[in-house]
Short mmCIF file of C-alpha atoms and ligand atoms in Angstrom, two decimals:
data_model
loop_
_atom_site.label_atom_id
_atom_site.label_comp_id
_atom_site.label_asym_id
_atom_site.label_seq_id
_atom_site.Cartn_x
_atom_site.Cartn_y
_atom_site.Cartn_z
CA UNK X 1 -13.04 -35.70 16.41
CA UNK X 2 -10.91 -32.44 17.26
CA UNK X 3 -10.82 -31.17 20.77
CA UNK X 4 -13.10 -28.58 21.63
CA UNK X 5 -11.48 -25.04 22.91
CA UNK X 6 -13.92 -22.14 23.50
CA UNK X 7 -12.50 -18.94 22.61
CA UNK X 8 -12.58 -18.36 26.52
CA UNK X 9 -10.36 -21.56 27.34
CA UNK X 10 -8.15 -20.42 24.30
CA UNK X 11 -7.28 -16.42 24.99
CA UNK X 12 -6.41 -17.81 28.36
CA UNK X 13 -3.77 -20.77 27.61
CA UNK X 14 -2.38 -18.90 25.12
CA UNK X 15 -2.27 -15.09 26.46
CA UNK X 16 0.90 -13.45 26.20
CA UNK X 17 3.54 -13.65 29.21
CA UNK X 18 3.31 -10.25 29.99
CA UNK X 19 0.01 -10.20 29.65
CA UNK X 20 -2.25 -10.28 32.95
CA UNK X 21 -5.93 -10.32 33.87
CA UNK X 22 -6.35 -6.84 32.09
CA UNK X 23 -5.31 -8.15 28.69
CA UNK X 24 -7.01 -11.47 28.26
CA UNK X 25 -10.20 -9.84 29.93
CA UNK X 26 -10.04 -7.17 27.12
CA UNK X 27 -9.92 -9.72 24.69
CA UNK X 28 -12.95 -11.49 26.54
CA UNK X 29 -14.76 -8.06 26.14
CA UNK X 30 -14.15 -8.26 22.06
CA UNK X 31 -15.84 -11.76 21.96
CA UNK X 32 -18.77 -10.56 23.63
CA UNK X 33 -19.19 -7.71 22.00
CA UNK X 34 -18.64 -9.95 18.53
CA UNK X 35 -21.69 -12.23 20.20
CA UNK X 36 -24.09 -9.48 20.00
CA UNK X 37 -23.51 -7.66 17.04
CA UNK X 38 -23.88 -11.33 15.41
CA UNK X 39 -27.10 -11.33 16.94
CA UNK X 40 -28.50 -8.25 15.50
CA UNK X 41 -26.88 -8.80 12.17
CA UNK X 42 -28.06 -12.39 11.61
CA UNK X 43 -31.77 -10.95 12.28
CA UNK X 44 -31.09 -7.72 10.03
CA UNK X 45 -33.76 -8.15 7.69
CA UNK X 46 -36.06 -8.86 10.25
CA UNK X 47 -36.21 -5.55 12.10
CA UNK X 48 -36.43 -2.50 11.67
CA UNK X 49 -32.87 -2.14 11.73
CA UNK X 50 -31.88 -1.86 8.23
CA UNK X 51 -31.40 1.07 6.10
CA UNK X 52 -29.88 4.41 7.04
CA UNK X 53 -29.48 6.06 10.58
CA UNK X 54 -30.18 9.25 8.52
CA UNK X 55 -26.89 10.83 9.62
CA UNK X 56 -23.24 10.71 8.54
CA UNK X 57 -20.04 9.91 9.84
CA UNK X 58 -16.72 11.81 9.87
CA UNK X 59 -15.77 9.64 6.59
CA UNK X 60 -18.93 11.34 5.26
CA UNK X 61 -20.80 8.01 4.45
CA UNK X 62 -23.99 7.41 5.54
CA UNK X 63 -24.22 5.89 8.74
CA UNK X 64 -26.24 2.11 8.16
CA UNK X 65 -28.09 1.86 11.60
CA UNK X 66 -26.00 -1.45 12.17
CA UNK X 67 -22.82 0.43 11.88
CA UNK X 68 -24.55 2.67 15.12
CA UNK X 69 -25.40 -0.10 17.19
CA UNK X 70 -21.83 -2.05 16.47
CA UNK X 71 -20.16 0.85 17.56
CA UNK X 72 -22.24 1.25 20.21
CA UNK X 73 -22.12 -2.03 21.43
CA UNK X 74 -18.45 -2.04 21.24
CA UNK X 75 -18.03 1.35 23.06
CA UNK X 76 -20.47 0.23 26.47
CA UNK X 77 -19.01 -2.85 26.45
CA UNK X 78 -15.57 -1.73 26.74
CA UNK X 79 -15.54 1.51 28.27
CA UNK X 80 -15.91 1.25 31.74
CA UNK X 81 -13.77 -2.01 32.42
CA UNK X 82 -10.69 -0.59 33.40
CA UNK X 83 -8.85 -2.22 30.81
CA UNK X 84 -8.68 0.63 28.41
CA UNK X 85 -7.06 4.13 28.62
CA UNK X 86 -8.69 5.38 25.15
CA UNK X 87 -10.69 3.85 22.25
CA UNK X 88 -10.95 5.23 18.86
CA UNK X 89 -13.66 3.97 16.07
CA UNK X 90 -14.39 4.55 12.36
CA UNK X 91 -17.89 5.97 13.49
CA UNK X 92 -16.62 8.81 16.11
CA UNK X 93 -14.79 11.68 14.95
CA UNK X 94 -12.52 12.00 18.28
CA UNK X 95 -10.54 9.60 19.84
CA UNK X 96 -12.04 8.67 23.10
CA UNK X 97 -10.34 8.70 26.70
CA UNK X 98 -11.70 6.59 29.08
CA UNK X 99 -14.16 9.19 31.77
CA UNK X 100 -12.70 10.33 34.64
CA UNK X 101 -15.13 8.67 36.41
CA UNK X 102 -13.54 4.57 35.42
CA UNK X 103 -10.33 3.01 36.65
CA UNK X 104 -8.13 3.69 33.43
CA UNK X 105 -6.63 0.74 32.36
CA UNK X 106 -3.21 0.07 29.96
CA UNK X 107 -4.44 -0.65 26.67
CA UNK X 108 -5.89 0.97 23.64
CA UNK X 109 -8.89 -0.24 21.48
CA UNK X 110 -9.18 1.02 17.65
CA UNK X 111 -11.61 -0.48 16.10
CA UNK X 112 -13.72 -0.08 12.75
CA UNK X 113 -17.46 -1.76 14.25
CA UNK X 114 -18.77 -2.90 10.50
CA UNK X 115 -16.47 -2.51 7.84
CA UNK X 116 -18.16 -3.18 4.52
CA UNK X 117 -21.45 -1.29 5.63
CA UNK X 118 -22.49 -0.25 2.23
CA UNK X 119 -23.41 -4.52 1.96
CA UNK X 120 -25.51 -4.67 4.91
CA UNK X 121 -28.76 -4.10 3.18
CA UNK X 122 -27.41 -6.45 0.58
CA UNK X 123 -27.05 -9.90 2.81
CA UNK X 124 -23.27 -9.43 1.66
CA UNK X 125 -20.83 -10.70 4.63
CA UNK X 126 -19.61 -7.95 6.53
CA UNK X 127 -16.98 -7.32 9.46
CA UNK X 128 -15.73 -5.76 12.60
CA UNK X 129 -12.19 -4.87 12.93
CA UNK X 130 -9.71 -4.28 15.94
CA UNK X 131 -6.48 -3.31 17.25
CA UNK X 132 -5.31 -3.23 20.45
CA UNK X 133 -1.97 -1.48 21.98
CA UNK X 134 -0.23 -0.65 24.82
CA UNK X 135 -1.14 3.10 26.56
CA UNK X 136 2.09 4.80 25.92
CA UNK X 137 2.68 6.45 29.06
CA UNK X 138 0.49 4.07 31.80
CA UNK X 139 0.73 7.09 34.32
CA UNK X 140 -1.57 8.93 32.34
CA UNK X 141 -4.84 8.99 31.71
CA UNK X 142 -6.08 8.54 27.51
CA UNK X 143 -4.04 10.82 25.06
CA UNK X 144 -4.10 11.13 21.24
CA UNK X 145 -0.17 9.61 21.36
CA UNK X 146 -1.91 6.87 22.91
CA UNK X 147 -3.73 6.18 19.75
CA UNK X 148 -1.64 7.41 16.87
CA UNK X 149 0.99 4.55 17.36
CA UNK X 150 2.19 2.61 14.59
CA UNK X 151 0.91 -0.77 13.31
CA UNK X 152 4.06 -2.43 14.71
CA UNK X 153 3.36 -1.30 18.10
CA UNK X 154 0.20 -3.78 18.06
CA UNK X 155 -0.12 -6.21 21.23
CA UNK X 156 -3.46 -7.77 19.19
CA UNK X 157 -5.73 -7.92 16.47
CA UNK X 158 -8.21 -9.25 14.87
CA UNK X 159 -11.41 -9.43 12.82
CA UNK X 160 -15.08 -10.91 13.19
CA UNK X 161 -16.99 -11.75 9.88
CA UNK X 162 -20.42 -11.86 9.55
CA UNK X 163 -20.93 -14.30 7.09
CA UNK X 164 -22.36 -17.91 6.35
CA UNK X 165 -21.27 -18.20 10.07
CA UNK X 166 -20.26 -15.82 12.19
CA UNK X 167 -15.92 -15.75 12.26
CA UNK X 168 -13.82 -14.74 15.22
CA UNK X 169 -9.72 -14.78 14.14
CA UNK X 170 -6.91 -12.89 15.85
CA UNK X 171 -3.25 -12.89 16.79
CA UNK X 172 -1.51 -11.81 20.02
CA UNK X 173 1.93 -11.94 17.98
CA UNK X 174 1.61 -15.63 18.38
CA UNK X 175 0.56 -16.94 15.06
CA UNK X 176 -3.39 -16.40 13.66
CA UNK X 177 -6.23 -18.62 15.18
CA UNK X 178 -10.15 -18.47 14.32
CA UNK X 179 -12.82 -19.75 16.33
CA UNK X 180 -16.95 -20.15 14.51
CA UNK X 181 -19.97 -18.81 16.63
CA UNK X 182 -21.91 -22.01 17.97
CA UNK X 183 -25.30 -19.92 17.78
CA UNK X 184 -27.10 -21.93 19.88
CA UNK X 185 -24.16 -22.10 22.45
CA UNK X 186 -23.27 -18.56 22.31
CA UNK X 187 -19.96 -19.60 22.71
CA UNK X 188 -16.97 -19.24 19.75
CA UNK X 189 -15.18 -22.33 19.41
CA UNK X 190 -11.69 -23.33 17.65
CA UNK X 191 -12.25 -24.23 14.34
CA UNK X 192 -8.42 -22.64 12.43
CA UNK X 193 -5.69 -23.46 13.92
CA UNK X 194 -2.28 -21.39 13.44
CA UNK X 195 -3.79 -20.14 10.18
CA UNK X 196 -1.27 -19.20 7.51
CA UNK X 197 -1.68 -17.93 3.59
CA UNK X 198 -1.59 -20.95 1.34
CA UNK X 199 1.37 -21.19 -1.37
CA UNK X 200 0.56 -21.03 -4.61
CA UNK X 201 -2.29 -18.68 -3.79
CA UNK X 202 -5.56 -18.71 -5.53
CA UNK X 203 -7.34 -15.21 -6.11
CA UNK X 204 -6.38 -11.33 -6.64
CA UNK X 205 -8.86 -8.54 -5.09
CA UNK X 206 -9.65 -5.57 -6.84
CA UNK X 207 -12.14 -3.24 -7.67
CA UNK X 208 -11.63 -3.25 -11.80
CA UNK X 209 -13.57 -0.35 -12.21
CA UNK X 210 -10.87 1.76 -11.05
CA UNK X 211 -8.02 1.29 -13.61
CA UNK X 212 -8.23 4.23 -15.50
CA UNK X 213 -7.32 5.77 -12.18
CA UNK X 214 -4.13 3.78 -11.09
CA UNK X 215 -0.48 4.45 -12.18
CA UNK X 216 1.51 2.99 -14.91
CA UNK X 217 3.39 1.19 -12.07
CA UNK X 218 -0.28 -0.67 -10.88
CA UNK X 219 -1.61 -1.17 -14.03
CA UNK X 220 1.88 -2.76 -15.06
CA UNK X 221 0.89 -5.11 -11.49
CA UNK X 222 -2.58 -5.61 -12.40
CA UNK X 223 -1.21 -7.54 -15.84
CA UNK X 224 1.11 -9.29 -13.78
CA UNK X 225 -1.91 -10.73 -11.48
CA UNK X 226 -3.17 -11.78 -14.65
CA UNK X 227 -1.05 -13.26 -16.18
CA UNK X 228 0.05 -10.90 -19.09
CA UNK X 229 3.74 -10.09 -17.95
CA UNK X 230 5.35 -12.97 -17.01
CA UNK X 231 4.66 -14.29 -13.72
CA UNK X 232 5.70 -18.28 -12.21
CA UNK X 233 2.99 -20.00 -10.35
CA UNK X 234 -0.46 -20.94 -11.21
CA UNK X 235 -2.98 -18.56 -12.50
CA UNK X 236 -4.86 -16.60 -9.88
CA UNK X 237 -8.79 -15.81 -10.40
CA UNK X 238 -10.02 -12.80 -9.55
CA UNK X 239 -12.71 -12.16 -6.17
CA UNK X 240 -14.04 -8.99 -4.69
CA UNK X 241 -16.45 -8.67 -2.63
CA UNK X 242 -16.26 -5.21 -2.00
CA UNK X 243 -16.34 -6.06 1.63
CA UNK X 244 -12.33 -5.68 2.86
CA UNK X 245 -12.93 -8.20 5.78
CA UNK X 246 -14.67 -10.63 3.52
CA UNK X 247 -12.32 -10.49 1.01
CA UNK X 248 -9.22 -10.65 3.51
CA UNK X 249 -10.53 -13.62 5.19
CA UNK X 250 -10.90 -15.70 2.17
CA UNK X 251 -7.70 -14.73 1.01
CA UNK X 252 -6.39 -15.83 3.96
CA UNK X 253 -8.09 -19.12 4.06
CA UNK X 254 -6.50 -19.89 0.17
CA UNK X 255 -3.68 -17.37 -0.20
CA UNK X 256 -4.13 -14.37 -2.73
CA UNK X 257 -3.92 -10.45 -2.21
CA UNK X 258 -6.13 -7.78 -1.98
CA UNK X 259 -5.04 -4.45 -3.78
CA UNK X 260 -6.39 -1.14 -3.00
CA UNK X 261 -4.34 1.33 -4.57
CA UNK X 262 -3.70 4.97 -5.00
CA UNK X 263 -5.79 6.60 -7.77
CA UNK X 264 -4.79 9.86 -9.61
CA UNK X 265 -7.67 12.17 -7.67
CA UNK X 266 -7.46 9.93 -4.39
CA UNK X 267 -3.06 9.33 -3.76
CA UNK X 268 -3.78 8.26 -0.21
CA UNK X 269 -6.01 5.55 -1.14
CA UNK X 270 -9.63 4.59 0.44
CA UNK X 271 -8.59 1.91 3.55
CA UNK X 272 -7.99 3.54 6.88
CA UNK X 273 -4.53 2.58 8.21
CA UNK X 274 -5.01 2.76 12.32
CA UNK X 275 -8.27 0.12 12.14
CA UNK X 276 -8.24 -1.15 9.26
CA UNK X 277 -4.85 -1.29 7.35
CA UNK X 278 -2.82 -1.71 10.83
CA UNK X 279 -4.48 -4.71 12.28
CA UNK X 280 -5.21 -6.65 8.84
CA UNK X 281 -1.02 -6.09 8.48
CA UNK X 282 -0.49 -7.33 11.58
CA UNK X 283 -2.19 -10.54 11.15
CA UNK X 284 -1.07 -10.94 7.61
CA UNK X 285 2.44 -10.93 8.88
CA UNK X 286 1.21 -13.46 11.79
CA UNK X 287 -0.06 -16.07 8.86
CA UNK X 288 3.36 -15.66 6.85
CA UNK X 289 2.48 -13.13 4.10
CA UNK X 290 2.71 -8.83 4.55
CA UNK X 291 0.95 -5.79 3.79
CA UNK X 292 2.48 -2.47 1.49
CA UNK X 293 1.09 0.60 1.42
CA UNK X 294 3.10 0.09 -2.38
CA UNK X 295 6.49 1.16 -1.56
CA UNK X 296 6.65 0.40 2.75
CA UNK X 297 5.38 -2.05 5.03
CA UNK X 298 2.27 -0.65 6.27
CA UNK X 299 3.25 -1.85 10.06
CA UNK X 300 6.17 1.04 10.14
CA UNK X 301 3.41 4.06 8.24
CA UNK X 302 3.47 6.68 11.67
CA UNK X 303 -0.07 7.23 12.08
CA UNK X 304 -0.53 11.56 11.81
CA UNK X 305 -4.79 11.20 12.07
CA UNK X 306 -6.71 9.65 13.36
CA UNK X 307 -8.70 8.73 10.50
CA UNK X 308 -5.97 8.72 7.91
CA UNK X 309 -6.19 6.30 4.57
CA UNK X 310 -3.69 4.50 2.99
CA UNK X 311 -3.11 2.22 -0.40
CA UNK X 312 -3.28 -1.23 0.64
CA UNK X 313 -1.67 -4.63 -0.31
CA UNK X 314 -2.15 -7.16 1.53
CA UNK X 315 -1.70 -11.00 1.67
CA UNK X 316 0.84 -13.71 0.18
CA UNK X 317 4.56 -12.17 0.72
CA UNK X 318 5.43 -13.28 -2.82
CA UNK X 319 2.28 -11.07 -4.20
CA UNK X 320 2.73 -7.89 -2.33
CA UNK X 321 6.72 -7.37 -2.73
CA UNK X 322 5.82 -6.98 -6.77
CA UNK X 323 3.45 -4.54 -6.48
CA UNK X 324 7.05 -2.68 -4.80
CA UNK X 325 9.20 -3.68 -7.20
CA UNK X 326 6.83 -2.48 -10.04
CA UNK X 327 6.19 0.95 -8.27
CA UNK X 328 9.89 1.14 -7.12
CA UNK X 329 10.84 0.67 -11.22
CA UNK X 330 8.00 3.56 -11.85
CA UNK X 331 9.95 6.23 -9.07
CA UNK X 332 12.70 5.54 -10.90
CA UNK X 333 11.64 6.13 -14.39
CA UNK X 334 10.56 9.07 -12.96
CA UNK X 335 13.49 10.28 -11.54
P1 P6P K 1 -15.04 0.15 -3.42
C1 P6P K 1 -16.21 -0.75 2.45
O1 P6P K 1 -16.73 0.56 2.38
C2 P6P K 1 -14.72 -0.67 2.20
O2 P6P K 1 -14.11 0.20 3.08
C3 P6P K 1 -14.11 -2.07 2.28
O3 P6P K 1 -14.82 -2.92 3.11
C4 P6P K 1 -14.13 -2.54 0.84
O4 P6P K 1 -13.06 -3.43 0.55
C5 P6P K 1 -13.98 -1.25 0.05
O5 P6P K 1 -14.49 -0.20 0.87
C6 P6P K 1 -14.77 -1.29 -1.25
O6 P6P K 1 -14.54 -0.06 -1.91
O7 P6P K 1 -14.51 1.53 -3.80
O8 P6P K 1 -14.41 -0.95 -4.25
O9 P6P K 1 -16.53 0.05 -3.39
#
């Protein structure tokens, strides 16, 4: 029988040296907030909590009433603990300093509160996903340069998945652990240890539809993934769920990648990079594989806004450094 470790026990044997109360509280406050959202997404199609909110966000996608209450779940649990300085979410168009009227604390939460929302009405998984880093300057109360820091500078991060069960994994730069929501516990317990991508992997993610739109370079890749241009290991099979958290965690559970690239009208991609690119890197590099924006490692991209997008390829190291080898041969032919 393996040893049972509540999320709780876990954050705290394992929390960083540097880190004190503030950190492994903050990361106490993410669980929590991961409890109820579970709770209102497992009984989705039993209230009246499906379909739209009626307005949009800054992405200008219609706002699924679940994506509302995530964020707002996330945001009141979080704001007035005096472990932040600023937060900044997928659903608000500003960043967000911590009110004058809280202790300001040293860290910063990004965070996209249900990635994936276009499945919710669907019964197709879908997931929260976080970041968390340092305040720059811990004199001073939130700032935008607080925010905007690059994917390298992350002290966590992590995803839930709402799914067959509900999924808690993250990484405090110390390898990638999950824990599954006991339900009638209410309590997230260790169930993958030190998870790392699988060699060979199994499956490619992509959204086929798109190919007319993508370069010679990532059609050239796409052939690769299947097989058509010579390629060692076994064949991969292709799975996309259309929900990135979804598909990253299964990827991660039996190795593969998940491609979104550049298309002709769209060169910065679809994925955001601060809290949803950045954090999926980060623990992609914590199980042994990486993440490419195509040509860099999406860890070093300097966040500019807030909201920015970015191609994305992420998973098994072997996987990803094609797609840059294929795109670097493409510059050059076009040099
Ligand atoms: P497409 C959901 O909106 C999302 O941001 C990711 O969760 C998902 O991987 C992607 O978009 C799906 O995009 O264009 O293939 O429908």
């Amino acid at each position: 029988m393996s040893k049972i470790v509540t999320i709780e026990r876990f954050i705290f044997d394992y929390q960083p040296d540097y880190a004190r109360g503030e950190f492994t509280n903050l990361l106490y406050d993410i669980a929590l907030a991961a409890k109820v959202i579970a709770h209102k997404t497992n009984r989705a199609g039993l209230t009246d909590i499906l379909g739209r909110a009626g307005a949009t966000n800054i992405q200008g996608e219609q706002q699924q009433k679940l994506d509302v209450f995530a964020d707002d779940i996330i945001f009141r649990i979080c704001d007035h603990t005096g472990r932040l300085c600023a937060m900044a979410s997928e659903e608000r168009d500003e960043f967000m300093p911590i009110p004058e009227q809280y202790k300001k604390g040293s860290y910063v939460l990004v965070y996209d509160p249900l990635d994936g929302s276009s499945n919710i009405d669907v019964n197709v998984s879908i997931g929260t996903i976080f970041g968390v880093y340092r305040c720059v300057d811990w004199d001073l109360r939130g700032r935008i340069e607080d925010v905007l820091q690059p994917g390298r500078k992350l002290v966590a991060a992590g995803y839930v998945l709402f799914g067959s069960s509900t999924m808690l994994v993250y990484t405090t730069g110390q390898g990638v652990n999950g824990f599954t929501l006991d339900p009638e516990l209410g309590e997230f317990l260790l169930s993958h240890e030190n998870m790392r991508l699988p060699d060979p992997p199994a499956y490619y993610s992509v959204n086929h539809a798109y190919y007319e739109r993508w370069s010679p370079g990532v059609k050239r890749y796409l052939h690769w993934l299947q097989g058509s241009e010579e390629r060692e290991g076994k064949p991969l099979s292709s799975r996309y769920i259309g929900s990135l958290v979804a598909d990253f965690h299964r990827n991660l559970l039996r190795g593969g990648v998940f491609c979104y690239p550049a298309e002709n009208n769209k060169p910065e991609g679809k994925i955001r990079l601060l809290y949803e690119a950045g954090p999926l890197a980060f623990l992609a590099e914590q199980a042994g594989g990486y993440a490419s924006n195509g040509r860099s490692p999406i860890l070093d991209i300097e966040p500019t806004d807030l909201h920015q997008r970015t191609p994305l390829f992420v998973g098994n190291r072997s996987l990803v450094y094609q797609v840059e080898k294929f795109l670097q041969d493409e510059d050059e032919a076009d040099s």
